[in-house]
Coordinates of C-alpha atoms in Angstrom, one line a residue:
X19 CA -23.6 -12.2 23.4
X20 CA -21.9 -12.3 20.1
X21 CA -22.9 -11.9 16.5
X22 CA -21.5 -12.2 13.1
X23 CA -18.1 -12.9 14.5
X24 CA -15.2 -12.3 12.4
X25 CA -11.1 -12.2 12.6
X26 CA -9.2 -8.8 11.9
X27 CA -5.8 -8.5 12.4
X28 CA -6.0 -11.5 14.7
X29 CA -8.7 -10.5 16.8
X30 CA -11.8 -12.2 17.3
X31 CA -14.5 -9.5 16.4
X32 CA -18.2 -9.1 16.5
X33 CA -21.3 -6.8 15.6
X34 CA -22.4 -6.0 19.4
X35 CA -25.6 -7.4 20.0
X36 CA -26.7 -5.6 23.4
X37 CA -26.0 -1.8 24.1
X38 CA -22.9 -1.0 26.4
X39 CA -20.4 2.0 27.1
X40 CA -17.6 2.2 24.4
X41 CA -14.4 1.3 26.6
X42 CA -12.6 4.0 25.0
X43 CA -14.3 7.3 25.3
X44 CA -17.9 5.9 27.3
X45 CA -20.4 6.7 24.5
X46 CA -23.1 4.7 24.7
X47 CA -22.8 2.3 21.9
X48 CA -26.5 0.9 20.8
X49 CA -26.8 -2.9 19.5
X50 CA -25.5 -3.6 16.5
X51 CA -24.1 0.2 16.0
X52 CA -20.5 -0.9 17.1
X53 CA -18.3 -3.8 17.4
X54 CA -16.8 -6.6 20.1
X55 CA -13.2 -7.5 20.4
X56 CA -11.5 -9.6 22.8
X57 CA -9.4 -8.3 24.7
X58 CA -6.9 -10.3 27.7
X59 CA -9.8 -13.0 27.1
X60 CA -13.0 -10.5 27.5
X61 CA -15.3 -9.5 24.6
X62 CA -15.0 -5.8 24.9
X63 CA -17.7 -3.2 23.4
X64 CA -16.2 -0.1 21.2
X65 CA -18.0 2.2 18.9
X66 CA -17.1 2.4 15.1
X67 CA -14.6 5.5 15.8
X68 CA -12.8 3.8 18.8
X69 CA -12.6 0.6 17.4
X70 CA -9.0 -1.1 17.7
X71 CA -6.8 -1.0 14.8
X72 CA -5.5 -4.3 13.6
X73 CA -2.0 -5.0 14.8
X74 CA 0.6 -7.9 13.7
X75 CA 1.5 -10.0 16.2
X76 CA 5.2 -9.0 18.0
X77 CA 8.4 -10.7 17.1
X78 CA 9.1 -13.4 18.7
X79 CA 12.8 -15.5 19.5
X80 CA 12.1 -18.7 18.3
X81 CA 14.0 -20.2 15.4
X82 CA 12.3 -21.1 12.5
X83 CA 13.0 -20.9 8.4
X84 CA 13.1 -17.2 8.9
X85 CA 16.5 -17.5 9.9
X86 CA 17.8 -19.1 7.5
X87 CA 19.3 -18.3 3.4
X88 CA 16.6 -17.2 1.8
X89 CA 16.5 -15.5 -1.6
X90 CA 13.4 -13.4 -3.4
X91 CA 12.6 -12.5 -6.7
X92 CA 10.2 -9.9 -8.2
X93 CA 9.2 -8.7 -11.3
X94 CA 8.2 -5.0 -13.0
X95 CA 6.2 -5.9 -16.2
X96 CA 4.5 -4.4 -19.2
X97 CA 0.7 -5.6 -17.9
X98 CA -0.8 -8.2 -16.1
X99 CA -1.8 -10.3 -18.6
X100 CA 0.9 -13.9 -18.8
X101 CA -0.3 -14.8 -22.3
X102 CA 0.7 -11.3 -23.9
X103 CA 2.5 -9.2 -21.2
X104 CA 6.4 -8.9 -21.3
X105 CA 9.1 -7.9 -18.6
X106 CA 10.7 -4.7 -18.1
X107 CA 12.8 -5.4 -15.1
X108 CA 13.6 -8.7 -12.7
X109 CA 15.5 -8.8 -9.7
X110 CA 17.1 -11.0 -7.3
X111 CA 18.3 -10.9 -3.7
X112 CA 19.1 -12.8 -1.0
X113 CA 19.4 -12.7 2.8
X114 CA 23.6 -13.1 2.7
X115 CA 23.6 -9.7 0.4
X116 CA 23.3 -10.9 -3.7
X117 CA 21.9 -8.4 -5.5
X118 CA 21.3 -8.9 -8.9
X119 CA 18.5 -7.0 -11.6
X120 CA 17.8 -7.4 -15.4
X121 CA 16.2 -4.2 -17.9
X122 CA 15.3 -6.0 -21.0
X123 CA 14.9 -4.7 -24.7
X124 CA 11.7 -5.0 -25.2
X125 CA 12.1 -5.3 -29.0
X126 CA 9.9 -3.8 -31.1
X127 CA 7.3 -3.8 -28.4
X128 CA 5.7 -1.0 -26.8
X129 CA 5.6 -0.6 -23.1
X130 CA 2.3 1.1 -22.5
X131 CA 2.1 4.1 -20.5
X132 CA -0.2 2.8 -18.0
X133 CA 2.7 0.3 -16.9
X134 CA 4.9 2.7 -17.3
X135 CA 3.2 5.3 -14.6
X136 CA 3.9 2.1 -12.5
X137 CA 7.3 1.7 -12.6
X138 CA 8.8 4.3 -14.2
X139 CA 10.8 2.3 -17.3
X140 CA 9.6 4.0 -20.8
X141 CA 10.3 2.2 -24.0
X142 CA 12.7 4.5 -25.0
X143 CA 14.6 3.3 -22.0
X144 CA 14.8 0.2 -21.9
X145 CA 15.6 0.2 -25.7
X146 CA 18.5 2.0 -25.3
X147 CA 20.2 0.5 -21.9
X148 CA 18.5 -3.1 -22.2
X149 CA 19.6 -6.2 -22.7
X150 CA 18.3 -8.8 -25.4
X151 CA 15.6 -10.5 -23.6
X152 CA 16.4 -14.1 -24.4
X153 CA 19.9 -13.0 -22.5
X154 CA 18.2 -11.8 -19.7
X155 CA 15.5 -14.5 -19.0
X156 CA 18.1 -16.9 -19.6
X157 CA 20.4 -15.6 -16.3
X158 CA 17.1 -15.0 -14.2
X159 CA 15.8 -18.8 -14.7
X160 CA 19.4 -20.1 -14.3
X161 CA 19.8 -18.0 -10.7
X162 CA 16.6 -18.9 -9.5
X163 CA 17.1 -22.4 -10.4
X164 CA 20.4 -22.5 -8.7
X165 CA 18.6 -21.2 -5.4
X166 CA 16.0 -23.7 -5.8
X167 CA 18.3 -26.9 -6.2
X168 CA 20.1 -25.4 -3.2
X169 CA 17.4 -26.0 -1.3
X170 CA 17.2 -22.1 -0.8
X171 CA 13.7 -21.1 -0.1
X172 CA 12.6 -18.0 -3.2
X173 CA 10.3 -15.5 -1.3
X174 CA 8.1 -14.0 -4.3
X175 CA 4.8 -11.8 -3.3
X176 CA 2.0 -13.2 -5.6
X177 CA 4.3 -16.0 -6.9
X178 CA 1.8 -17.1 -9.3
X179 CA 1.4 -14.0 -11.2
X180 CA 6.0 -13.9 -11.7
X181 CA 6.1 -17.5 -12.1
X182 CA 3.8 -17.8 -14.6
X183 CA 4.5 -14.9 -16.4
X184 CA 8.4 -16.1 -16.6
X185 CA 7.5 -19.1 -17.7
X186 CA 5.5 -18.2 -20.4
X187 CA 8.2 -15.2 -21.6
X188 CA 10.6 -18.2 -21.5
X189 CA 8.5 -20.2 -23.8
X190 CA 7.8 -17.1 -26.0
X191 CA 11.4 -16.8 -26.9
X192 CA 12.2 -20.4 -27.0
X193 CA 14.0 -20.8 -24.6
X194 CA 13.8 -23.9 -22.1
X195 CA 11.4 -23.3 -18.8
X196 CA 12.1 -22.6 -15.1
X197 CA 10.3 -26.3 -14.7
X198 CA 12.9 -28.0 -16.9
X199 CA 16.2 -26.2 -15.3
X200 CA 15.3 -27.1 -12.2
X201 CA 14.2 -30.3 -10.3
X202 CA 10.9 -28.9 -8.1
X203 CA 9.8 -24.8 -8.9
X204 CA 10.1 -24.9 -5.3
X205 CA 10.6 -24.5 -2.0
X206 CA 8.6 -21.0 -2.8
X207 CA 7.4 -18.7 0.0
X208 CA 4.5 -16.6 -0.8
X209 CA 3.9 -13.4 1.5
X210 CA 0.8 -12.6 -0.1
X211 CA -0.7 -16.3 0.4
X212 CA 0.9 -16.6 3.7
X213 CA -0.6 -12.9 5.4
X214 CA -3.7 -14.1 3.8
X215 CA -4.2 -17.4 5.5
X216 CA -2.7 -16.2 9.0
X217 CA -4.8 -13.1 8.8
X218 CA -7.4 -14.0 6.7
X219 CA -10.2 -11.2 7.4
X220 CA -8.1 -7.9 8.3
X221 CA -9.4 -5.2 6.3
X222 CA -7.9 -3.1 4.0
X223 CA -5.2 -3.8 1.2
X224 CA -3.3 -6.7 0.6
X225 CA -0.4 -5.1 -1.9
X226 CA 3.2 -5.2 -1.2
X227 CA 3.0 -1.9 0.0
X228 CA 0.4 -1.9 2.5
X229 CA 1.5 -5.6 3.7
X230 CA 4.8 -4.1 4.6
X231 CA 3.5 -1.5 5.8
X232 CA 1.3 -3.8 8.2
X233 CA 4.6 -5.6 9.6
X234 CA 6.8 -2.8 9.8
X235 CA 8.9 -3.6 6.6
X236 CA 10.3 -0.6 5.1
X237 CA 9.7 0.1 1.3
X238 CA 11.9 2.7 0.4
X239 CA 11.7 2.3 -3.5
X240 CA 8.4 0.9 -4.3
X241 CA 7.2 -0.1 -7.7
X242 CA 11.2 -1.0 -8.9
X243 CA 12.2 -4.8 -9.4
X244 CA 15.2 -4.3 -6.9
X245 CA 12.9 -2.5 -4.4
X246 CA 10.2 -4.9 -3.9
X247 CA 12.6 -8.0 -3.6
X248 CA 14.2 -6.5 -1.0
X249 CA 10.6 -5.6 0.8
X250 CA 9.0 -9.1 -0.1
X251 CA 12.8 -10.7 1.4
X252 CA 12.7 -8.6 4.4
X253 CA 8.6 -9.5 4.5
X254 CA 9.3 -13.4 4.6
X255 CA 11.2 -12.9 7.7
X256 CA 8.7 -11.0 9.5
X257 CA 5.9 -13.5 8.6
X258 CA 8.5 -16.3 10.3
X259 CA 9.2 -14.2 13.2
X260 CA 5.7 -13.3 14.3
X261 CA 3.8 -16.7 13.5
X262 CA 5.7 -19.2 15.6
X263 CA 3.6 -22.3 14.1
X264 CA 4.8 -20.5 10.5
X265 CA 8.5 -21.2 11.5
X266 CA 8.1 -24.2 13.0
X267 CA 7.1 -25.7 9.6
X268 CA 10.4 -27.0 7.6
X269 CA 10.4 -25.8 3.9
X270 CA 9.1 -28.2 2.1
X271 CA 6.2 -28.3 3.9
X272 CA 5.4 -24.6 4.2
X273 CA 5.7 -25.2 0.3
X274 CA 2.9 -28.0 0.1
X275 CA 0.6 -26.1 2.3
X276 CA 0.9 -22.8 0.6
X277 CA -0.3 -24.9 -2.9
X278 CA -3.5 -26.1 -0.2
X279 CA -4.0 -22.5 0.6
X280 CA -4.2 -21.1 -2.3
X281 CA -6.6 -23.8 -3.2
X282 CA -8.8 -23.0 -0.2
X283 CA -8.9 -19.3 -1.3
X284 CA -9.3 -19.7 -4.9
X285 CA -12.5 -22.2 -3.6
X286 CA -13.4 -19.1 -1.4
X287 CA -13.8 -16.5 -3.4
X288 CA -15.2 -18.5 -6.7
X289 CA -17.7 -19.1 -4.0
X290 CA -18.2 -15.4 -3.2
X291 CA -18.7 -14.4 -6.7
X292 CA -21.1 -17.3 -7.8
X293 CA -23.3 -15.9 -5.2
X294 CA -22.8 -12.3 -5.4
X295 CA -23.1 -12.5 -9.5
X296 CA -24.7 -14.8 -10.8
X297 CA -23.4 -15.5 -14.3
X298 CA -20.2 -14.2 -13.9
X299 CA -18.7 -16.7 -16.0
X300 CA -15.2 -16.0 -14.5
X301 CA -12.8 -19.1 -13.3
X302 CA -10.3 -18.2 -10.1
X303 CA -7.6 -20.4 -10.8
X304 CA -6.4 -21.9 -7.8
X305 CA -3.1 -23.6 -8.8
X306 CA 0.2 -22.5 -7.6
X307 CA 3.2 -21.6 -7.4
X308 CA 2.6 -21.6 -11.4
X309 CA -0.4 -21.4 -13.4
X310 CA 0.0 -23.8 -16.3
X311 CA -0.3 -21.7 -20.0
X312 CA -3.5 -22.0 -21.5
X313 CA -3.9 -21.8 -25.4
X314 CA -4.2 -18.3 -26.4
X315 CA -4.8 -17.4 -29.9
X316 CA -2.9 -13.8 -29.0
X317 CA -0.2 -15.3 -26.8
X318 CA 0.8 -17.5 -29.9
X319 CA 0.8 -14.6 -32.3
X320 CA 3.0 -12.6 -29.9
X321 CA 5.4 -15.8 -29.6
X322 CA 5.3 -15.9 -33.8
X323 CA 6.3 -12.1 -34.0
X324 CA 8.9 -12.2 -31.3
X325 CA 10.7 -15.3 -33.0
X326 CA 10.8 -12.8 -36.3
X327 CA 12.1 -10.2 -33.8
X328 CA 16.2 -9.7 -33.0
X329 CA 16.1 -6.6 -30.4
X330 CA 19.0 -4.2 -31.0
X331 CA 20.8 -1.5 -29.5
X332 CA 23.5 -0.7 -26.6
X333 CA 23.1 -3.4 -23.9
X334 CA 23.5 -2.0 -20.6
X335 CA 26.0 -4.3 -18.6
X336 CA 26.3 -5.0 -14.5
X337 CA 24.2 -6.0 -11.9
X338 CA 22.8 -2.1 -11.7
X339 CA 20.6 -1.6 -15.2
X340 CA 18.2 -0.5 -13.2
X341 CA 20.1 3.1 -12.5
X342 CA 19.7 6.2 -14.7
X343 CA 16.4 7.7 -15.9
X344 CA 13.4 6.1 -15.5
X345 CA 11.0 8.0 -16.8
X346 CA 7.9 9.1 -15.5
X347 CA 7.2 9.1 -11.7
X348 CA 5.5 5.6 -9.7
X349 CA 2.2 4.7 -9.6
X350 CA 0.4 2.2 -7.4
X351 CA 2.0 -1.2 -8.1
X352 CA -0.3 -4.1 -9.8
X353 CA -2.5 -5.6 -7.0
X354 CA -3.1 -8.9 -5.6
X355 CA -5.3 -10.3 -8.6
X356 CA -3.0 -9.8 -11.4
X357 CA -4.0 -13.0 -12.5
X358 CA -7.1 -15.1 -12.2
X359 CA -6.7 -16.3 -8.4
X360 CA -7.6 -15.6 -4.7
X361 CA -8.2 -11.7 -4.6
X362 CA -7.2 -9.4 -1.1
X363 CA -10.0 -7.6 -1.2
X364 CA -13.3 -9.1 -0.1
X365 CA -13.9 -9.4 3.4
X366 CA -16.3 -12.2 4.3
X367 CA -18.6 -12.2 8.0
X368 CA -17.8 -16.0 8.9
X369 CA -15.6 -17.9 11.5
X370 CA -12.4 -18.4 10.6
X371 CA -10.0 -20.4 11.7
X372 CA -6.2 -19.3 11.5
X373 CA -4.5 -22.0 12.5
X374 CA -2.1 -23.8 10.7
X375 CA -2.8 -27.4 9.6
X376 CA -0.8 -30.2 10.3
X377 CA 1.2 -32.3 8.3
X378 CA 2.1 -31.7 4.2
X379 CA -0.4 -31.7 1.7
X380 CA 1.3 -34.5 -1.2
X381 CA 1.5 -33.6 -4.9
X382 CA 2.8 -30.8 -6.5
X383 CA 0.8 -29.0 -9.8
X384 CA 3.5 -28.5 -12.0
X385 CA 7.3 -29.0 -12.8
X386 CA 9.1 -32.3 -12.5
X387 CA 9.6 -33.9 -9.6
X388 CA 6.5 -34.2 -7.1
X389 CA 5.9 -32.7 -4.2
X390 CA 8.9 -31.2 -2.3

């Protein structure tokens, strides 16, 4: 008999109703003390410390998008907040071997020490080796909208937090937006979105770190710009490889469904927390791949001072700004819910289907253009 039944790490599971022998090590589990999981088509009784651990599904050899360009883009930022947060570092890659990265001046703004113990760029840095900013956002939004009218598919992990926070440093400094260089801001693949609607109740955390982790993507310099492209590139793949209905869809549609998901789990977890708090008062934006500006008393007196603002000093030159001193040591990189928007880490006790739905979903939220 089942109860509660759940998905984790694509396995049906369940609170076991009726005592039984845990399959692993024969204790006598009682009801509702341990848990069911099918396994080769059984329901299968374990105790809590036997029970399986979740496990990505194996590679498989079909072809798909996966196998394809693809480029990705990440972002190393003074704070998580897109109407007054800045960008430290940016960086681009892509599956033929590009690799390019940005360290911008930050002017006569401070980066904090908090974001700092992220991702190791102090101030003092970044003043002396940066480049001006409007230099710097200018290349990024002119490669990534060369990818994108290329038809090259932009992995970004948590698109909506870079996107929008691009965006909105491009408006800052006057210059013109991703949206107006480029026909569509898309096709955009999501890792974060993706793992969260193929695996939608595995347990634990959803960051870039612990997501490669899950899929066997190697992060050898985490919390850097240059770093986590390369993870959330080599990330993309994986999620094509191991979800055969994931490949099978063409771009443009994994595109339109991804702006559906992220609906459906904005929807979820508002749900969550108008019954968990009452009152709450909070709204979980569910557009994407951008979240368009809202008005911001403090985002338009940060656009006022920068426009008073020319940053000086040395410019570091090349494709490698990153290199040389970067201050203090890495900290745990910003999470899933850097802004307003379906959060990793609830887990929910109700069936769940992981399927993938069929056709496109039409429209597209922002940008010129339409749906892709």
């Amino acid at each position: 008999m089942v109860n509660r039944r759940t998905e984790r790490g694509n396995q049906p599971v369940a609170t076991n109703r009726y005592g039984a022998a845990c399959a692993t090590c024969s204790t006598y589990v009682p009801p509702g003390e341990g848990v069911l999981t099918r396994v080769g088509g059984e329901w299968t009784t374990y105790c809590r410390n036997c029970e399986p651990k979740p496990a990505a599904p194996i590679r498989g050899t079909h072809s798909g998008w996966h196998q394809r360009e693809l480029a990705a883009f990440d972002l190393e930022t003074s704070g998580v907040d897109v109407a007054t947060d800045f960008i430290v570092t940016a960086a681009v890659c892509d599956t033929s071997g590009v690799r390019r990265t940005w360290l911008v001046h930050p002017g006569d703004r401070e980066i904090p020490e908090g974001a700092t113990a992220v991702h190791g760029i102090t101030t003092a840095h970044a003043r002396e080796h940066g480049r001006p900013a409007v230099d710097c956002l200018d290349e990024l939004a002119d490669v990534l909208a060369g990818y994108l009218d290329a038809g090259t598919p932009v992995a970004i992990y948590n698109a909506v937090f870079d996107l929008s926070l691009l965006e909105a440093e491009l408006r800052r400094h006057g210059r013109r937006p991703l949206a107006e260089r480029t026909a569509v801001v898309g096709p955009i693949i999501d890792p974060l979105l993706i793992d969260k609607h193929v695996d939608r109740f595995r347990r634990g955390k959803r960051t870039l770190e612990a997501t490669s982790a899950f899929y066997g993507v190697a992060l050898a310099d985490a919390h850097t710009a240059d770093g986590d492209a390369e993870a959330c590139l080599r990330l993309a793949v994986e999620l094509g490889a191991r979800y055969p209905k994931l490949a099978a869809l063409d771009v443009r549609t994994l595109h339109n469904e991804q702006r559906a998901w992220a609906a459906e789990q904005a929807a979820s977890f508002q749900a969550y927390l108008d019954r968990t708090k009452p009152g709450h008062g909070e709204r979980i934006a569910g557009e994407w791949p951008v979240t368009p500006p809202a008005p911001s008393a403090k985002g338009d007196a940060v656009a006022g001072a920068l426009a008073a603002v020319a940053p000086g000093g040395e410019a570091e030159t090349g494709d490698r700004a990153l290199d040389g001193d970067r201050g203090a040591g890495a900290g745990a990189r910003r999470g899933s819910g850097s802004v307003p928007g379906p959060r990793s880490d609830v887990d929910v006790d109700v069936d769940v289907d992981v399927s993938l739905t069929d056709g496109p979903v039409t429209g597209f939220g922002f940008g010129r253009g339409g749906a892709l």
